[in-house]
mmCIF file of C-alpha atoms in Angstrom:
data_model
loop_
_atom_site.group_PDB
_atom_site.id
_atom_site.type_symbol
_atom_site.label_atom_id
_atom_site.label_comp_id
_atom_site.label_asym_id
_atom_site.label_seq_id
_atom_site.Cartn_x
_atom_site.Cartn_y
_atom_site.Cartn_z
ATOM 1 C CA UNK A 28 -49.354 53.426 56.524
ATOM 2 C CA UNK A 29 -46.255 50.913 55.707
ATOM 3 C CA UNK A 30 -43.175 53.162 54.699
ATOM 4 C CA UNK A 31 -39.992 51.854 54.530
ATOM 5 C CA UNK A 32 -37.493 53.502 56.787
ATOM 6 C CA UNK A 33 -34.918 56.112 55.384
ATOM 7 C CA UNK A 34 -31.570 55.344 54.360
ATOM 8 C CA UNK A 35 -30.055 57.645 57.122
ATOM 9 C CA UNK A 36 -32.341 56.261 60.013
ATOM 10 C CA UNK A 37 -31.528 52.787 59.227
ATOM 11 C CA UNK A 38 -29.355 51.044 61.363
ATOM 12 C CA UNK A 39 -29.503 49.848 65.431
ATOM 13 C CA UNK A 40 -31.892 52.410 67.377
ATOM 14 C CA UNK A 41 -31.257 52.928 71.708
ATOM 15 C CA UNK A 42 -32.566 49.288 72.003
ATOM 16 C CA UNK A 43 -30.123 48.154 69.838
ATOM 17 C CA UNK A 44 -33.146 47.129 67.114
ATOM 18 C CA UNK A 45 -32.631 47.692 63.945
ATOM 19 C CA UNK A 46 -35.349 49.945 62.166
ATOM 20 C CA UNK A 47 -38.329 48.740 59.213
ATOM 21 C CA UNK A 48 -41.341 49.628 58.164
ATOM 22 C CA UNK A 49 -43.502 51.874 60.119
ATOM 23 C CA UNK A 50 -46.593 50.197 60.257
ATOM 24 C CA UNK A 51 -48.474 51.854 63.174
ATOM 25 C CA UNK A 52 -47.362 53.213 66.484
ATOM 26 C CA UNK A 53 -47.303 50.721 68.172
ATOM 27 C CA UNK A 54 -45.446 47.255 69.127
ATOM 28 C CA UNK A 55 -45.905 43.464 67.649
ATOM 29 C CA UNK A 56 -43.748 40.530 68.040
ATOM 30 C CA UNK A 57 -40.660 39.389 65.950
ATOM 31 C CA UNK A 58 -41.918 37.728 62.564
ATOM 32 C CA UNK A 59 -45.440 39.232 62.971
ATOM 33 C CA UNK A 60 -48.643 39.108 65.004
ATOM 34 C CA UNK A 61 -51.033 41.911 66.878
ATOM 35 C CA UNK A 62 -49.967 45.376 66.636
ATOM 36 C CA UNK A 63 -50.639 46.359 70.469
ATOM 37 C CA UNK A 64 -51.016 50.185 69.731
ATOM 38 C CA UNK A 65 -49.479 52.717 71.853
ATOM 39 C CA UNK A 66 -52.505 55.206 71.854
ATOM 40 C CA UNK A 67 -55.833 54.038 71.715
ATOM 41 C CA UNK A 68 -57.470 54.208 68.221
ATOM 42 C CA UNK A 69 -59.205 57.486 66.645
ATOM 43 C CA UNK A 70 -62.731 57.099 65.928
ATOM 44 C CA UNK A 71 -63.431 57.055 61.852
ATOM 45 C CA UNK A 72 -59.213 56.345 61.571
ATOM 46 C CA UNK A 73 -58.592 52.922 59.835
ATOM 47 C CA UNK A 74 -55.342 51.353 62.146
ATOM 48 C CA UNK A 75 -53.557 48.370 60.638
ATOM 49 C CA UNK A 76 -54.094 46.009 63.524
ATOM 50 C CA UNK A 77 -51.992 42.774 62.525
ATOM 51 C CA UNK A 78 -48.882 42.246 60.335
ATOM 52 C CA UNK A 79 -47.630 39.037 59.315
ATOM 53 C CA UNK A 80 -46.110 37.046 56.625
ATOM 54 C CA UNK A 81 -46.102 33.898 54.942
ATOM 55 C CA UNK A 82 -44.774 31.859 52.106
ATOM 56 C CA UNK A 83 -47.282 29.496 51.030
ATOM 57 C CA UNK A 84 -51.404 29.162 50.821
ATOM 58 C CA UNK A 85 -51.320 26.970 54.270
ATOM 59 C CA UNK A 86 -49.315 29.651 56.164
ATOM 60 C CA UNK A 87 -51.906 32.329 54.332
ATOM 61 C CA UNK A 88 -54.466 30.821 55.491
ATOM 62 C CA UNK A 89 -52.912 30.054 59.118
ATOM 63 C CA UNK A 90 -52.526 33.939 59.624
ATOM 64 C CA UNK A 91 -55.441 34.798 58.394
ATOM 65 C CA UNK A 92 -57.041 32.381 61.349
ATOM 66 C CA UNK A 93 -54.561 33.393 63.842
ATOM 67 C CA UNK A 94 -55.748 37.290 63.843
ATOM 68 C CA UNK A 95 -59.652 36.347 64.409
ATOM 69 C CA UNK A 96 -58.493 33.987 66.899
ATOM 70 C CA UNK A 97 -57.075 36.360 68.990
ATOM 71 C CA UNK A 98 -59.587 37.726 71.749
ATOM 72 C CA UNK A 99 -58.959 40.969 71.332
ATOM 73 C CA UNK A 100 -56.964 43.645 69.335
ATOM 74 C CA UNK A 101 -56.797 46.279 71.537
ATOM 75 C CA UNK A 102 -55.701 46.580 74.844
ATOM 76 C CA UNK A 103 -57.620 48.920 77.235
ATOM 77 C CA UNK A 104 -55.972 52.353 77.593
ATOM 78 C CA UNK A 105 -54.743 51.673 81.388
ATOM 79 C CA UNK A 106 -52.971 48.164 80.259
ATOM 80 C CA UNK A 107 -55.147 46.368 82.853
ATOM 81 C CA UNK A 108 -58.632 46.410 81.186
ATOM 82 C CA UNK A 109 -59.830 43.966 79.039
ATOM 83 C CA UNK A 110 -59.741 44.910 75.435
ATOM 84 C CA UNK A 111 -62.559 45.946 73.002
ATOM 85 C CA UNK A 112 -63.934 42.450 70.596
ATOM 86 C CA UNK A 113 -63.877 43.450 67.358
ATOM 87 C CA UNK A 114 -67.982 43.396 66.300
ATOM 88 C CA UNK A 115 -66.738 40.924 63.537
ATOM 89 C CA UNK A 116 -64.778 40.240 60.770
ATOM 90 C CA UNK A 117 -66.451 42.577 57.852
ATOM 91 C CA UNK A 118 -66.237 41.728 54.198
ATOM 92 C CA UNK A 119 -68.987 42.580 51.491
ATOM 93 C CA UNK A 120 -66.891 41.600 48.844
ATOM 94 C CA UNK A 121 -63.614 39.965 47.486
ATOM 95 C CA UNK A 122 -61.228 42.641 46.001
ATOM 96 C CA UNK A 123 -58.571 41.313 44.045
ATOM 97 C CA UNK A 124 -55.926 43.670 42.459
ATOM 98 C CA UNK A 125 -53.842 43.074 39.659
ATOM 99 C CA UNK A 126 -50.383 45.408 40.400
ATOM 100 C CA UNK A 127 -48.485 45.481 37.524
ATOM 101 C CA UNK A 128 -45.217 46.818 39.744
ATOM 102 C CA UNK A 129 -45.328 46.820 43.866
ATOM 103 C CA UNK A 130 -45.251 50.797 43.534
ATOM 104 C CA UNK A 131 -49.068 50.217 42.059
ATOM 105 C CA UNK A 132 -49.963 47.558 44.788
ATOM 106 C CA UNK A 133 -48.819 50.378 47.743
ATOM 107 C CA UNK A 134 -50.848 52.828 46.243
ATOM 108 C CA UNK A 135 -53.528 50.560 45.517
ATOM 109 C CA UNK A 136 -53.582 49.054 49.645
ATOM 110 C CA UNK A 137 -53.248 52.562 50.834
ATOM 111 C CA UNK A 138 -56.628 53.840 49.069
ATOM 112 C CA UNK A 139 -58.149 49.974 49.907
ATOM 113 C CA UNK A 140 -57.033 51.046 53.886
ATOM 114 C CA UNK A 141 -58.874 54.282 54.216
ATOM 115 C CA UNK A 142 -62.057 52.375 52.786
ATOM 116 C CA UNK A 143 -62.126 50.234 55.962
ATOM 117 C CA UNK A 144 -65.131 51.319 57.460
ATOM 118 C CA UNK A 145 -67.184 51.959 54.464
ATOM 119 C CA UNK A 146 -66.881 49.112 52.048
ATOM 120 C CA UNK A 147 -64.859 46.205 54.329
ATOM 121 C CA UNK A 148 -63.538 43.893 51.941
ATOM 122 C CA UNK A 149 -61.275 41.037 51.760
ATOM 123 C CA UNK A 150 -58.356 42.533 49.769
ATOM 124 C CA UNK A 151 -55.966 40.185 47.489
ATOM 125 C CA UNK A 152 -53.353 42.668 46.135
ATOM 126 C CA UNK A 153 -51.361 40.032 43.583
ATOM 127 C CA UNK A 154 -47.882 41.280 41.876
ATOM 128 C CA UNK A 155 -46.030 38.603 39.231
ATOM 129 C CA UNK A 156 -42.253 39.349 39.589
ATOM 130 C CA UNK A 157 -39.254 37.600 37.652
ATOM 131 C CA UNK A 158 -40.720 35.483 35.574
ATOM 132 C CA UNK A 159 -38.138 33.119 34.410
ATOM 133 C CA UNK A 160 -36.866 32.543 37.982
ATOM 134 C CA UNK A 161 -37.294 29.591 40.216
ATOM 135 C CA UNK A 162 -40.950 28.855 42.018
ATOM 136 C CA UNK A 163 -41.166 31.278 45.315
ATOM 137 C CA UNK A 164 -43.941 33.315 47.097
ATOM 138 C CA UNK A 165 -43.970 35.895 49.705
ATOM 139 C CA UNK A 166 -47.351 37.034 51.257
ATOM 140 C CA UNK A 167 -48.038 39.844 53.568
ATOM 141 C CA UNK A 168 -51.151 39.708 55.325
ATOM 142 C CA UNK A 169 -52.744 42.639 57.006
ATOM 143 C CA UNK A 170 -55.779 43.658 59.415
ATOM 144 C CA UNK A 171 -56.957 47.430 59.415
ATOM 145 C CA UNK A 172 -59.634 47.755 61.779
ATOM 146 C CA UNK A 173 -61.977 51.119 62.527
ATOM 147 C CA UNK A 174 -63.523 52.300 65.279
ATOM 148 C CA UNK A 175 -66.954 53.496 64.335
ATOM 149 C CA UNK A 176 -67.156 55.548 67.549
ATOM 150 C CA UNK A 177 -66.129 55.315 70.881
ATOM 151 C CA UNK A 178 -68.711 53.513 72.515
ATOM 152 C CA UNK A 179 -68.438 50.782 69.941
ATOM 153 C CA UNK A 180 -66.921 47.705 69.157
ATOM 154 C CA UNK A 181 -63.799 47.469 66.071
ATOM 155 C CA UNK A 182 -64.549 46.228 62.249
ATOM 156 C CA UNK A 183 -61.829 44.901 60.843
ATOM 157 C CA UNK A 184 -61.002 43.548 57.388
ATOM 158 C CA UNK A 185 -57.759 41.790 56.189
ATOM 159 C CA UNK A 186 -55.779 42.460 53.005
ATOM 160 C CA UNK A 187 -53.149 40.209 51.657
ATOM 161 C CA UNK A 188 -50.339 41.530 49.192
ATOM 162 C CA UNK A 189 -49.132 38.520 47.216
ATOM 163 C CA UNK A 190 -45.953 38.563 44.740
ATOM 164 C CA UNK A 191 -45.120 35.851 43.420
ATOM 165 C CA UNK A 192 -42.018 34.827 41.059
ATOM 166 C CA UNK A 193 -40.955 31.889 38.317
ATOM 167 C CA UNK A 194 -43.671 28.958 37.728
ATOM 168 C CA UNK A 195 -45.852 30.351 40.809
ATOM 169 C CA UNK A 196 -46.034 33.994 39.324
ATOM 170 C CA UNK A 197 -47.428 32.676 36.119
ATOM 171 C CA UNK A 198 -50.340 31.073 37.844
ATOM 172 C CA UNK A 199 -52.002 34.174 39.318
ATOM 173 C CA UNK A 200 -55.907 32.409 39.774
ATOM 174 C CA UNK A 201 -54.300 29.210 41.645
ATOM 175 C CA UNK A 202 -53.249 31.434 44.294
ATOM 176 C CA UNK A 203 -56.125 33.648 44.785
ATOM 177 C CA UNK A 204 -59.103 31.139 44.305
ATOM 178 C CA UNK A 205 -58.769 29.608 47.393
ATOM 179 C CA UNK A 206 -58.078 32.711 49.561
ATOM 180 C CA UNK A 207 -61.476 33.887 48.573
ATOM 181 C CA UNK A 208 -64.327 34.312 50.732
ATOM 182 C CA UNK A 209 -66.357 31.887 48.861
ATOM 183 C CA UNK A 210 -70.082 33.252 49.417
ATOM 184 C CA UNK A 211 -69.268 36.827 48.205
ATOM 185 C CA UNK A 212 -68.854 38.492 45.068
ATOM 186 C CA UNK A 213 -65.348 38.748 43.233
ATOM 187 C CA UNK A 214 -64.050 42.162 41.889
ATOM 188 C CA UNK A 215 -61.400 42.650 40.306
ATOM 189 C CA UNK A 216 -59.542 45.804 39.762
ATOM 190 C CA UNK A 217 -56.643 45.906 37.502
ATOM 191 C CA UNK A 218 -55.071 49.500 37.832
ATOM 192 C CA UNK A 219 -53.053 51.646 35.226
ATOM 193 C CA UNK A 220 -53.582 50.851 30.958
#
């Protein structure tokens, strides 16, 4: 589960790295990509898989092809094996959720995460911030994937936290239409009052 890191542990660790977010146990490159997990998943245990970012539609939409491009996203538990497909890319439905601050939108992705393997959707978290600012956009995009069991193959389904600020943040339906899957159904859930 993201968390961003503590005050006190921030700063250069023995690598000389400076510490985040702790997104899984694992490694991934600089500026995103596969999370190549240190311990092999837990049956029934959503994992967030990939972590990226992006700042416009086009790079949205080039992550979101980069992770199911990738052969595999996990790595067999002696480094040498091949790793486990993922069975496919799951959705049954678009989720889109309206966060009126990014407190609501955490809360909102964590719940969304440990749904994984029982109602796979494709998740558009959206947050408008600063309003009377210039035009900007900052998009996180996300795999969690499950293992069903052991002897079976990963599900994974993608969720993509969107804020957006000025112009941009006013125009919430421009930048979720076309990250929609478009032969599913839309819901939309728009948490608090």
């Amino acid at each position: 589960i993201p968390r961003t890191a503590d005050p006190a542990e921030s700063g250069p660790n023995a690598g000389g790295r400076e510490f985040g977010e702790i997104i899984a146990v694992g490694t991934r490159p600089a500026g995103g990509g596969r999370i190549e997990l240190a311990d092999p998943p837990k049956p029934g245990e959503p994992t967030m898989r990939w972590l990226s970012h992006a700042h416009s539609i086009d790079e949205i939409e080039t992550e979101l092809n980069r992770i199911w491009a990738q052969p595999n996203l996990l790595i067999g538990t002696d480094g040498q094996a091949p790793g486990r497909h993922i069975a496919a890319r799951t959705s049954v439905m678009n989720l889109v959720v309206v966060a009126r601050q990014p407190e609501t939108g955490e809360r909102a992705a964590e719940t969304i995460q440990r749904l994984t393997g029982r109602h796979p959707s494709r998740t558009l978290i959206v947050l408008s911030a600063d309003p009377d600012g210039p035009p900007w956009l900052e998009a996180r995009i996300q795999a969690h994937c499950v293992l069903p069991r052991e002897d079976a193959p990963e599900t994974c389904t993608e969720l993509i936290f969107l804020t957006a600020g000025g112009e941009t943040g006013r125009h919430l339906t421009a930048l979720v239409e076309p990250l929609l899957v478009h032969d599913l159904p839309v819901t939309v859930w728009w948490p608090g009052e």
